[in-house]
CSV table of C-alpha atoms in Angstrom, one decimal:
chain,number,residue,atom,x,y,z
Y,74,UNK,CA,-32.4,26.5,9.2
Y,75,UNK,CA,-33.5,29.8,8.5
Y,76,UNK,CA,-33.9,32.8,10.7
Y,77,UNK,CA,-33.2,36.5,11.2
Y,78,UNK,CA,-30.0,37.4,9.1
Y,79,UNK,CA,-30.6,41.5,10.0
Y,80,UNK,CA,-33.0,44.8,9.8
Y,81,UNK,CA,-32.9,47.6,8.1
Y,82,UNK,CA,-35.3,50.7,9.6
Y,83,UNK,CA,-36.7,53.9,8.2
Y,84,UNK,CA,-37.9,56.8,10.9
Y,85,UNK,CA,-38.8,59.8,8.6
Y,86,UNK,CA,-37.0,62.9,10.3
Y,87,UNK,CA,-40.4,64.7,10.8
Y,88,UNK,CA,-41.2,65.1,14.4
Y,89,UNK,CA,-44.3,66.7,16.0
Y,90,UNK,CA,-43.0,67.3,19.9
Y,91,UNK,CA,-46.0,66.7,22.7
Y,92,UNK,CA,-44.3,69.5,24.5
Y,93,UNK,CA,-45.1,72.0,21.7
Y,94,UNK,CA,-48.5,70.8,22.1
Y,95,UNK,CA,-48.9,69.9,25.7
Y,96,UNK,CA,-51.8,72.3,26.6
Y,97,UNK,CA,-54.2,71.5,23.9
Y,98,UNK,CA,-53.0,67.5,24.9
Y,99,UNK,CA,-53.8,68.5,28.8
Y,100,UNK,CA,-50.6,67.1,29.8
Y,101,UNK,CA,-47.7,68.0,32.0
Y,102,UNK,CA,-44.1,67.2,31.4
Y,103,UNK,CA,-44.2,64.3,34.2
Y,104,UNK,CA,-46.9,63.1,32.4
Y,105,UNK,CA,-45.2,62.9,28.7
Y,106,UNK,CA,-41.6,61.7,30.5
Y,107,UNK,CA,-43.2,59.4,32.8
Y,108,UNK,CA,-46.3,57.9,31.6
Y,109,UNK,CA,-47.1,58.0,28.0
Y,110,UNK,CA,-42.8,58.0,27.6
Y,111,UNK,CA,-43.7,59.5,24.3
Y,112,UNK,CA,-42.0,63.3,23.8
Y,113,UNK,CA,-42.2,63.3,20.1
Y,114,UNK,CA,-44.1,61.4,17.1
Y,115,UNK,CA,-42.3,60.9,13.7
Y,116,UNK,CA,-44.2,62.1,10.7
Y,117,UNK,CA,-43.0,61.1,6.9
Y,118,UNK,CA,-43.2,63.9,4.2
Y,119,UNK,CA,-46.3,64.2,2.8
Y,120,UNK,CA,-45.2,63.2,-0.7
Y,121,UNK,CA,-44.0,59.7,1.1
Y,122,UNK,CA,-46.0,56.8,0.7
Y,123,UNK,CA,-46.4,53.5,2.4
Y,124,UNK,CA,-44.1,52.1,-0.4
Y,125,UNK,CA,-41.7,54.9,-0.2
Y,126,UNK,CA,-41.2,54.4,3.4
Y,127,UNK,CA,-40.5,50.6,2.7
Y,128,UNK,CA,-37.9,51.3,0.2
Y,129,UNK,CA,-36.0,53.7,2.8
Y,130,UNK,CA,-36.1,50.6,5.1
Y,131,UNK,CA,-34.6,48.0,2.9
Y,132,UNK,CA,-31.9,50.7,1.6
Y,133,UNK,CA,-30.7,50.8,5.6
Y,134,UNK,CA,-30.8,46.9,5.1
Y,135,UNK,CA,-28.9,47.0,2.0
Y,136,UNK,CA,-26.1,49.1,3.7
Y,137,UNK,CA,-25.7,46.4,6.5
Y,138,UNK,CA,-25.8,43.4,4.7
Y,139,UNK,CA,-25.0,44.3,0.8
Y,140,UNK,CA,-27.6,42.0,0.7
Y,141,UNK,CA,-28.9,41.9,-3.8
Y,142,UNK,CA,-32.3,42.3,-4.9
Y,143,UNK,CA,-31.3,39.4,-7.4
Y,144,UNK,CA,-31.2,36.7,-4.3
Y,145,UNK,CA,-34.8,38.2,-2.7
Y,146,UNK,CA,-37.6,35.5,-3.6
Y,147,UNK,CA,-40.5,36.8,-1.5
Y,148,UNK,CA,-41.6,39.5,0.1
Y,149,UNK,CA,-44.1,40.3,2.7
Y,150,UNK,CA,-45.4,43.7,3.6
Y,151,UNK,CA,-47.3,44.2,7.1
Y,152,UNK,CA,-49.6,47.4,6.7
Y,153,UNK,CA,-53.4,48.7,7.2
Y,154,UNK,CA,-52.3,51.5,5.3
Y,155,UNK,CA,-51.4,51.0,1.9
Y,156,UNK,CA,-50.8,53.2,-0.9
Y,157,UNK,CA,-53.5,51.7,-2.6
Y,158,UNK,CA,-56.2,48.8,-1.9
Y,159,UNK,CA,-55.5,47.9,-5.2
Y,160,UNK,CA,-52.8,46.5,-6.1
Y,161,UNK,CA,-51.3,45.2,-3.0
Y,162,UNK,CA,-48.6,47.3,-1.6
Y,163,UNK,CA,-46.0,44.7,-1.7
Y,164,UNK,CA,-46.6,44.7,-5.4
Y,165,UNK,CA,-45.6,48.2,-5.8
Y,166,UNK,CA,-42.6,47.7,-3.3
Y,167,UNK,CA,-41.3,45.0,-5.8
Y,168,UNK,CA,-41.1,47.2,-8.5
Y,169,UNK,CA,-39.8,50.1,-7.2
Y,170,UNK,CA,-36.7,48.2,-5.6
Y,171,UNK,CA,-36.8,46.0,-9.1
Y,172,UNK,CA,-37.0,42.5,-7.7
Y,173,UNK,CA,-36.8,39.6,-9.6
Y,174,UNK,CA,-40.1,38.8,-11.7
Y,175,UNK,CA,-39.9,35.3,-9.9
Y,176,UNK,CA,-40.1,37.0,-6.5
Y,177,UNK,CA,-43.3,36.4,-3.6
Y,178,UNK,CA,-45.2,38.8,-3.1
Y,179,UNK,CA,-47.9,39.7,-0.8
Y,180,UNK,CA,-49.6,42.0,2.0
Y,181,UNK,CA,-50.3,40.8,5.7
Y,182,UNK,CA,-53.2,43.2,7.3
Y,183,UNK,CA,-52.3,43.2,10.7
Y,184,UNK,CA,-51.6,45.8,13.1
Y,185,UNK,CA,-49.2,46.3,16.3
Y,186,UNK,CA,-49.1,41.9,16.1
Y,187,UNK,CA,-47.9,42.4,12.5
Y,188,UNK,CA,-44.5,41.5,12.7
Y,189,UNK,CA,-44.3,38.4,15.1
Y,190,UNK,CA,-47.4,37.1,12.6
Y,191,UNK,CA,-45.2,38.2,9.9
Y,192,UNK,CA,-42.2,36.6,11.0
Y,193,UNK,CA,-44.2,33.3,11.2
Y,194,UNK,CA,-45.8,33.5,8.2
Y,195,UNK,CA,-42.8,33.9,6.0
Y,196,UNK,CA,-40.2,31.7,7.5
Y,197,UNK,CA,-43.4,28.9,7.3
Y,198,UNK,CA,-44.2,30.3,3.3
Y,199,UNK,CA,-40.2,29.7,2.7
Y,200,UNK,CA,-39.6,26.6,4.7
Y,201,UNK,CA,-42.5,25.1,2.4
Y,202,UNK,CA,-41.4,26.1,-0.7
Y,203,UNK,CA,-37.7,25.8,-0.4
Y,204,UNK,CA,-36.7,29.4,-0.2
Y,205,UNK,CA,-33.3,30.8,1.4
Y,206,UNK,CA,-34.0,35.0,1.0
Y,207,UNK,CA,-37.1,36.8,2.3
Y,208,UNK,CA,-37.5,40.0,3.3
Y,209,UNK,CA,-40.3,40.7,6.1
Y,210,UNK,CA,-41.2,44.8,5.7
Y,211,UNK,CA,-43.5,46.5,8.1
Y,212,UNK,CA,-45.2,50.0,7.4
Y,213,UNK,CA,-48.2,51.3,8.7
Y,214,UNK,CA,-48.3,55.4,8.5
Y,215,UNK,CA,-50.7,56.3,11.1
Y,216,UNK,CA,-50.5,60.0,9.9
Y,217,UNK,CA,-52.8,59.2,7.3
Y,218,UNK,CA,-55.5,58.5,9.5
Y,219,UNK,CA,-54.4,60.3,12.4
Y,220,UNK,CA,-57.2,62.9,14.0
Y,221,UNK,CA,-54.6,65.6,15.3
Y,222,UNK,CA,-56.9,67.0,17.6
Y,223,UNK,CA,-57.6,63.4,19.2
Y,224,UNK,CA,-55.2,63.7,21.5
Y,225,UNK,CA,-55.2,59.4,22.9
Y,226,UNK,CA,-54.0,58.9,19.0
Y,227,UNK,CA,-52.3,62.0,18.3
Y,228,UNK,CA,-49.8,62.1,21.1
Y,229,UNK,CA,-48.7,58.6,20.5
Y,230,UNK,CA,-48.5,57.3,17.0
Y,231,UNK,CA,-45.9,58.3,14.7
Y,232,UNK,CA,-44.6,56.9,11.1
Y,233,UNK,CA,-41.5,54.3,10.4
Y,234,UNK,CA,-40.6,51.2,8.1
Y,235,UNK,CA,-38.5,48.2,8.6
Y,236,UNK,CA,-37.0,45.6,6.4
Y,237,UNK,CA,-36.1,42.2,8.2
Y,238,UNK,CA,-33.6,39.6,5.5
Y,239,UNK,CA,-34.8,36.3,6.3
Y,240,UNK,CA,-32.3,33.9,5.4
Y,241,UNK,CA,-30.4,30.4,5.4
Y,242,UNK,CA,-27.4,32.8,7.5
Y,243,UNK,CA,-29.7,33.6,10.7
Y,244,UNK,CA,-28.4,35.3,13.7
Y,245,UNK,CA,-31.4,34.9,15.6
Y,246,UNK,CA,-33.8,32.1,15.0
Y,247,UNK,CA,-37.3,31.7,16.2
Y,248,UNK,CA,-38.2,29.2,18.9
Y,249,UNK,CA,-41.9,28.6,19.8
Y,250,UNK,CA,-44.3,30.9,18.6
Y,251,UNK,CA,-48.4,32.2,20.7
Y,252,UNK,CA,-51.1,33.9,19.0
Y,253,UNK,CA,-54.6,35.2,20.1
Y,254,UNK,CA,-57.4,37.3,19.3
Y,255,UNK,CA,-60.4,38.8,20.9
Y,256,UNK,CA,-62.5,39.3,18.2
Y,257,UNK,CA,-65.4,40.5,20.0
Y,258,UNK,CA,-63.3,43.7,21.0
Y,259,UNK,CA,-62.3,44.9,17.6
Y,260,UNK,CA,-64.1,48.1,17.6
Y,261,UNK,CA,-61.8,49.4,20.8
Y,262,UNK,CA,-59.1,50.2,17.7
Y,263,UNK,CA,-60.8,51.1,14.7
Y,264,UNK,CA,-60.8,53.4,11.8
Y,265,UNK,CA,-63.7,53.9,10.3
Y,266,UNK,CA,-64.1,56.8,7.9
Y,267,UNK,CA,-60.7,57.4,7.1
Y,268,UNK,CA,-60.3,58.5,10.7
Y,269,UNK,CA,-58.7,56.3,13.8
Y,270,UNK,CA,-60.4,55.8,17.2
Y,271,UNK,CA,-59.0,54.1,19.8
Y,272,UNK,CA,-60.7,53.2,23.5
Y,273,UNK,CA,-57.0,53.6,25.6
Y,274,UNK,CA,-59.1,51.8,28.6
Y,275,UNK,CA,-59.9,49.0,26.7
Y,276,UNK,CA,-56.3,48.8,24.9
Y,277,UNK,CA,-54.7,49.0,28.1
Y,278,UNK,CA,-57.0,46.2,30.2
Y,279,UNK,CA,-56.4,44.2,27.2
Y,280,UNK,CA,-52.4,44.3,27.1
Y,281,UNK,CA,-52.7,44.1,31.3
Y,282,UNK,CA,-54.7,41.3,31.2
Y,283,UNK,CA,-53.9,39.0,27.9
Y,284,UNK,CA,-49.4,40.0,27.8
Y,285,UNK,CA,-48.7,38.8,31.2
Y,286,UNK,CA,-50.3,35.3,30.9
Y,287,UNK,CA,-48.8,34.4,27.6
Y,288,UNK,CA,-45.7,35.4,28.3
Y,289,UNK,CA,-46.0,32.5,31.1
Y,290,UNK,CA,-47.2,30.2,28.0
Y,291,UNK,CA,-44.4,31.0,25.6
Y,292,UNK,CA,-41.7,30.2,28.1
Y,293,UNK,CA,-43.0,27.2,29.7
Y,294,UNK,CA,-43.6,25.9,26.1
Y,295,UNK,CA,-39.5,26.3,26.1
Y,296,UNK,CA,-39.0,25.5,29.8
Y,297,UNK,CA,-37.1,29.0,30.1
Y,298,UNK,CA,-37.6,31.4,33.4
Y,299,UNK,CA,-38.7,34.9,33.3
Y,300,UNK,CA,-35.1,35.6,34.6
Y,301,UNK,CA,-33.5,34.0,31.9
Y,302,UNK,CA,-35.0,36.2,29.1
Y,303,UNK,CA,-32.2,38.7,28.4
Y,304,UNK,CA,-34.3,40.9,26.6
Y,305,UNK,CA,-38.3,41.5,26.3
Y,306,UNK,CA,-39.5,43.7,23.4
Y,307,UNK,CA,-42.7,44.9,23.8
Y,308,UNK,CA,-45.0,46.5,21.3
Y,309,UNK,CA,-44.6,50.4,22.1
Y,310,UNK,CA,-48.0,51.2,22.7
Y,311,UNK,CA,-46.9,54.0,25.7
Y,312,UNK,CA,-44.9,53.4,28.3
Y,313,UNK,CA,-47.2,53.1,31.2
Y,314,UNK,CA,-48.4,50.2,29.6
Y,315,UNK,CA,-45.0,48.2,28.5
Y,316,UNK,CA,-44.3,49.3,32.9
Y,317,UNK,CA,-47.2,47.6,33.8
Y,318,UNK,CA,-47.1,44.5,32.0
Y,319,UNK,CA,-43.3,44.4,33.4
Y,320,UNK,CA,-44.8,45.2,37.1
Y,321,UNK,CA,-47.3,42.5,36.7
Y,322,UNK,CA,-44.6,39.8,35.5
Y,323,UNK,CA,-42.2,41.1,38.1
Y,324,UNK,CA,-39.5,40.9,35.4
Y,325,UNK,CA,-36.6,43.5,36.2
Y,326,UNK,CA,-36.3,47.0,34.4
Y,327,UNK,CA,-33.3,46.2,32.4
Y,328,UNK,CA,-34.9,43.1,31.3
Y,329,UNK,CA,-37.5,45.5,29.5
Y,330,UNK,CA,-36.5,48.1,26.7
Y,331,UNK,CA,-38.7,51.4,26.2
Y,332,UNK,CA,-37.3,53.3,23.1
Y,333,UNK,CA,-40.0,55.0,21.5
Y,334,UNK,CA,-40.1,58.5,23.5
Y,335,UNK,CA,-38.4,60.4,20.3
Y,336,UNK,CA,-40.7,58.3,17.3
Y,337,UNK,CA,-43.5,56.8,19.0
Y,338,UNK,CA,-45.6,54.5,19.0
Y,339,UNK,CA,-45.2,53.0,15.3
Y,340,UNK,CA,-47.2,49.7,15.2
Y,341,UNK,CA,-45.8,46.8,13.6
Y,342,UNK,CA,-42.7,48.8,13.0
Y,343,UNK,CA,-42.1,49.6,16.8
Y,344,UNK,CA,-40.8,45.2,17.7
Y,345,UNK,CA,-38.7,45.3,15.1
Y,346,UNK,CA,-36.8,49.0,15.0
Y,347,UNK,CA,-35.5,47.8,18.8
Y,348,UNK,CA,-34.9,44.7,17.9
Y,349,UNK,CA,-32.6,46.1,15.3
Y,350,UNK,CA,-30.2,47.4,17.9
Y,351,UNK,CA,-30.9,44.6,20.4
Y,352,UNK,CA,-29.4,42.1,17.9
Y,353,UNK,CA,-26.0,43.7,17.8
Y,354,UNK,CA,-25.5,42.9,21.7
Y,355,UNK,CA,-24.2,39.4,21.9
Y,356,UNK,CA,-25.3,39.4,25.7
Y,357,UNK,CA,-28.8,38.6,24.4
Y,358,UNK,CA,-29.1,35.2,24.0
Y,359,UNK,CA,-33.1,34.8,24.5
Y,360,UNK,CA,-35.0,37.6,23.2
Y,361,UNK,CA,-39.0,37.4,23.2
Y,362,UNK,CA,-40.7,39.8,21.3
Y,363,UNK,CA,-44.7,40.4,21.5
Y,364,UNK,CA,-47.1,43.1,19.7
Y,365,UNK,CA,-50.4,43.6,20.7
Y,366,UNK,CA,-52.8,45.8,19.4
Y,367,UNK,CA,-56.0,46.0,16.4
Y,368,UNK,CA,-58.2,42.9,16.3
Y,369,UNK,CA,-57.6,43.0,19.7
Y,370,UNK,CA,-54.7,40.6,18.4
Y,371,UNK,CA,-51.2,39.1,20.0
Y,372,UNK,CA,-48.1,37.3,18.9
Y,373,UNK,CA,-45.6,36.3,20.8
Y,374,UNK,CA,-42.2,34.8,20.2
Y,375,UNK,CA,-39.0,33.9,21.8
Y,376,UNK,CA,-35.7,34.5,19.4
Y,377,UNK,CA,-32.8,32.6,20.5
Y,378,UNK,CA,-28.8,33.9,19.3
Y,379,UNK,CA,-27.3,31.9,17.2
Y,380,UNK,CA,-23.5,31.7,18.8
Y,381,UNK,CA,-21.5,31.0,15.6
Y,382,UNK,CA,-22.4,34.3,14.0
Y,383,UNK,CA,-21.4,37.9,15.0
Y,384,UNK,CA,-22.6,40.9,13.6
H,206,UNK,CA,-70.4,43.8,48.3
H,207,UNK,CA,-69.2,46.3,51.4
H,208,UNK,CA,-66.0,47.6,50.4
H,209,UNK,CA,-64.5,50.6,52.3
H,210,UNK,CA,-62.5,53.4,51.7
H,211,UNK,CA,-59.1,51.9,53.4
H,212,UNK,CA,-59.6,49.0,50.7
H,213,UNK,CA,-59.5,51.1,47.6
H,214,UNK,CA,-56.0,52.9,49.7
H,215,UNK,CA,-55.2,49.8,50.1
H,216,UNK,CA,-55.6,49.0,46.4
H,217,UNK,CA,-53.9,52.5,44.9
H,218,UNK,CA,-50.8,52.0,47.1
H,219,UNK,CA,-49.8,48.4,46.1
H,220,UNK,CA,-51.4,48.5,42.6
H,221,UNK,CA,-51.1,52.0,41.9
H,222,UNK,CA,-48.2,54.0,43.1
H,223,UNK,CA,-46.4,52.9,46.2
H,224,UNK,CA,-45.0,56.6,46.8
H,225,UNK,CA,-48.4,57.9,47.0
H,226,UNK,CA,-49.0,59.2,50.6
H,227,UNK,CA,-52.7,57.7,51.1
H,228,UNK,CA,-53.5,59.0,54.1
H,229,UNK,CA,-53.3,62.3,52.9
H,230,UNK,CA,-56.0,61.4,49.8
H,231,UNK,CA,-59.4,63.2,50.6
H,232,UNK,CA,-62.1,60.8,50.4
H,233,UNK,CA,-64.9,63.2,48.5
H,234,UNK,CA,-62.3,65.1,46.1
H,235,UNK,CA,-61.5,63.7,42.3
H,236,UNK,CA,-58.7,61.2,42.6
H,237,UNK,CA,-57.0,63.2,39.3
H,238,UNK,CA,-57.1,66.2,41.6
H,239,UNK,CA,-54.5,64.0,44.1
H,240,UNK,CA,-51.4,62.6,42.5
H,241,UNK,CA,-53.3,60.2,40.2
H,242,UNK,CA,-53.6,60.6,36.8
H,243,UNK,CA,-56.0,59.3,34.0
H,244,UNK,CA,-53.7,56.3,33.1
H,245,UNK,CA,-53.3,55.4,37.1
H,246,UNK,CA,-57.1,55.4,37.3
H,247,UNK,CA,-56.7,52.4,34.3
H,248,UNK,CA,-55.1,50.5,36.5
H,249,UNK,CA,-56.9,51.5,39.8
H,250,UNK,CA,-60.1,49.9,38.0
H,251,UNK,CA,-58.7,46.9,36.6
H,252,UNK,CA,-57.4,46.4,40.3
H,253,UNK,CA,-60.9,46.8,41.3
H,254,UNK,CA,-62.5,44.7,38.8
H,255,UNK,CA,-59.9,41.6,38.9
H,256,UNK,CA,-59.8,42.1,42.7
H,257,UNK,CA,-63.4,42.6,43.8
H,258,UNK,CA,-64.7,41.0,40.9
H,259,UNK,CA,-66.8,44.0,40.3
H,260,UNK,CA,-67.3,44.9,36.4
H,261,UNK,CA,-67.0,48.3,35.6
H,262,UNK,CA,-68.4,49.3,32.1
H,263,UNK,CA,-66.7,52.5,30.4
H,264,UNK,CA,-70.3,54.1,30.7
H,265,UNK,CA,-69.4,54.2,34.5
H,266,UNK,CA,-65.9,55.6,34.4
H,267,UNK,CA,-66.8,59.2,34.2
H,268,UNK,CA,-69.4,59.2,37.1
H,269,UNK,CA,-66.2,57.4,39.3
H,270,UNK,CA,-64.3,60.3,40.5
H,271,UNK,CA,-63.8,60.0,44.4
H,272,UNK,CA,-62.5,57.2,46.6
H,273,UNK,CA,-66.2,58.0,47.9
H,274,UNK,CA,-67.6,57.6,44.2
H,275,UNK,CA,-65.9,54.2,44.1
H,276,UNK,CA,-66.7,52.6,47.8
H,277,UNK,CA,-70.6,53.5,46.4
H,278,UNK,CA,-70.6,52.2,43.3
H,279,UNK,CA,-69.0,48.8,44.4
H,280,UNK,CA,-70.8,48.7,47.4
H,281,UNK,CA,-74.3,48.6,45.6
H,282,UNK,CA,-72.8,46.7,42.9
């Protein structure tokens, strides 16, 4: 049985504050604290890289786990920003952290779904082929294509990393998994030209419409309540939206975690940097975790504790 | 479709914000103007769309400022 063994995260200690920049934003204080949730963004330094960022993440890991970069055999990185488009940023990972030359390695494009499809993807590429050690990185630097002056993108994203160990010693394992995509919406959250767009409207009918539903899917699947979900992690696209989806399932507040008012909104990074500290609570038994976000795409998962290991 | 002013109240106090004090909202003055902000509208035109089963493309939004605006545009709808 493998599972999650721990993560290691990365928040660069940049910060751009929304309250520094609330009149060119048009915003009020209720409306940063209240309804985006999001006071600050996280920036890396310039010199960082996608790669860089990763390496930070699985040096956090490292320190919790002592895990070796002799035991890693594959390695997925989640990102739509690379370093490079060639070679594959998972490539460049694996030789700046020196992994074996017998290692896995390759790139997932996904966005705020990226880690629940990464999860998938590498326990199911280790399962296959016999492997006990994976490590499941996410980093996607909106900075890099951020439009500062836009301010639905530029008041919400910010930069981070995470490294997730994958292993035979799992203290959360995956139950049943949803996915889903509407395709024919892909242009609402695009970058084209180097530069990001997003249509909020759209993004928000979307997680309103598709979360709530699935949610219903993925627990029936499991014959598991709403009420018996300790914890749901939601993708941190603001927090009027992670409120809404909540009101709409009628799940209690501390049911639902919101942590992203001093990073932001940090796509495929923003599951698993809560999950990180969920996992140390031994109260939370049944975790589901969902991103949603570019394609228009979901994932969904529920994580259930394993009881015989403590961290 | 007839749909009147009390029904969009109706809508922005159980869909919206229950603290809102609707009967104080003026009927002909932008909705942002009143306690509501652009993410509440969002939601007030999902509520409209999924509960009137009107559609209301983005084109529309920005001509959709009133609670008068609104009973209009469904109403011809």
């Amino acid at each position: 049985m493998i599972g999650i063994e721990a993560i290691g995260s990365y928040i660069p200690e940049g910060r751009i504050s929304n309250y520094e920049r609330k009149e060119q934003l048009g915003f009020d204080d209720t409306f940063i604290e209240r309804k985006i949730g999001i006071q600050q963004v996280a920036i890396k330094a310039q010199d960082e890289d996608t790669s860089d960022l990763c390496v930070k993440a699985y040096e956090c890991l490292v320190e919790k786990t002592g895990c070796s970069v002799e035991d890693i055999q594959a390695l997925i990185v989640i990102t739509q920003n690379p370093d490079t488009n060639i070679p594959h940023t998972s490539a460049i990972v694996h030789g700046k952290l020196g992994l074996p030359e017998r290692c896995a390695c390759f790139d997932v494009s996904l966005g705020c779904s990226g880690f629940v499809y990464g999860l998938s993807v590498l326990q199911s590429f280790m399962q296959a082929n016999g492997l006990q050690h994976g490590v499941l990185f996410t980093a996607d630097p909106y900075s890099k294509i951020i439009n500062p002056n836009d301010k639905s993108t530029a008041s919400l994203f910010g930069d981070a990393a995470t490294a997730t160990l994958v292993s035979n010693k799992p203290h959360y394992t995956t139950q049943k998994f949803t996915f889903g995509t509407i395709g024919q919406s892909h242009r609402e959250l695009i970058c084209t030209d180097g530069i990001l767009e997003m249509n909020g409207r759209a993004i928000f009918n979307f997680a309103a419409k598709f979360v709530p539903p699935d949610m219903e899917v993925l627990l029936a699947s499991e014959e598991l309540a709403l009420a018996e979900v300790d914890k749901f992690i939601f993708h941190q696209g603001s927090k009027y939206i992670i409120d809404t989806i909540a009101k709409r399932l009628k799940i209690a507040p501390e049911q639902v975690v919101f942590d992203a008012a001093d990073y932001g909104n940090v796509v495929s990074s923003s599951i698993p940097v809560i999950l990180e500290k969920e996992m140390t609570d031994a109260e939370n038994s049944h975790i589901v975790i969902c991103g949603f976000g570019v394609g228009l795409s979901w994932a969904s998962a529920l994580l259930k504790r394993n009881k015989r290991t403590n961290l | 479709m007839t749909v009147t002013a009390a029904q969009i109240k109706e809508i922005i106090v159980n869909d919206v914000d229950p603290q809102i004090d609707v009967e104080s909202l003026k009927e002909d003055l932008p909705l942002t103007g009143q306690g509501i902000d652009s993410l509440d509208m969002y939601t007030l035109f999902l509520s409209i769309e999924e509960g009137l089963g009107v559609a209301i493309p983005d084109e529309d939004v920005e001509k959709l400022n009133t609670i008068d605006d609104i009973v209009k545009y469904v109403s011809l709808g």
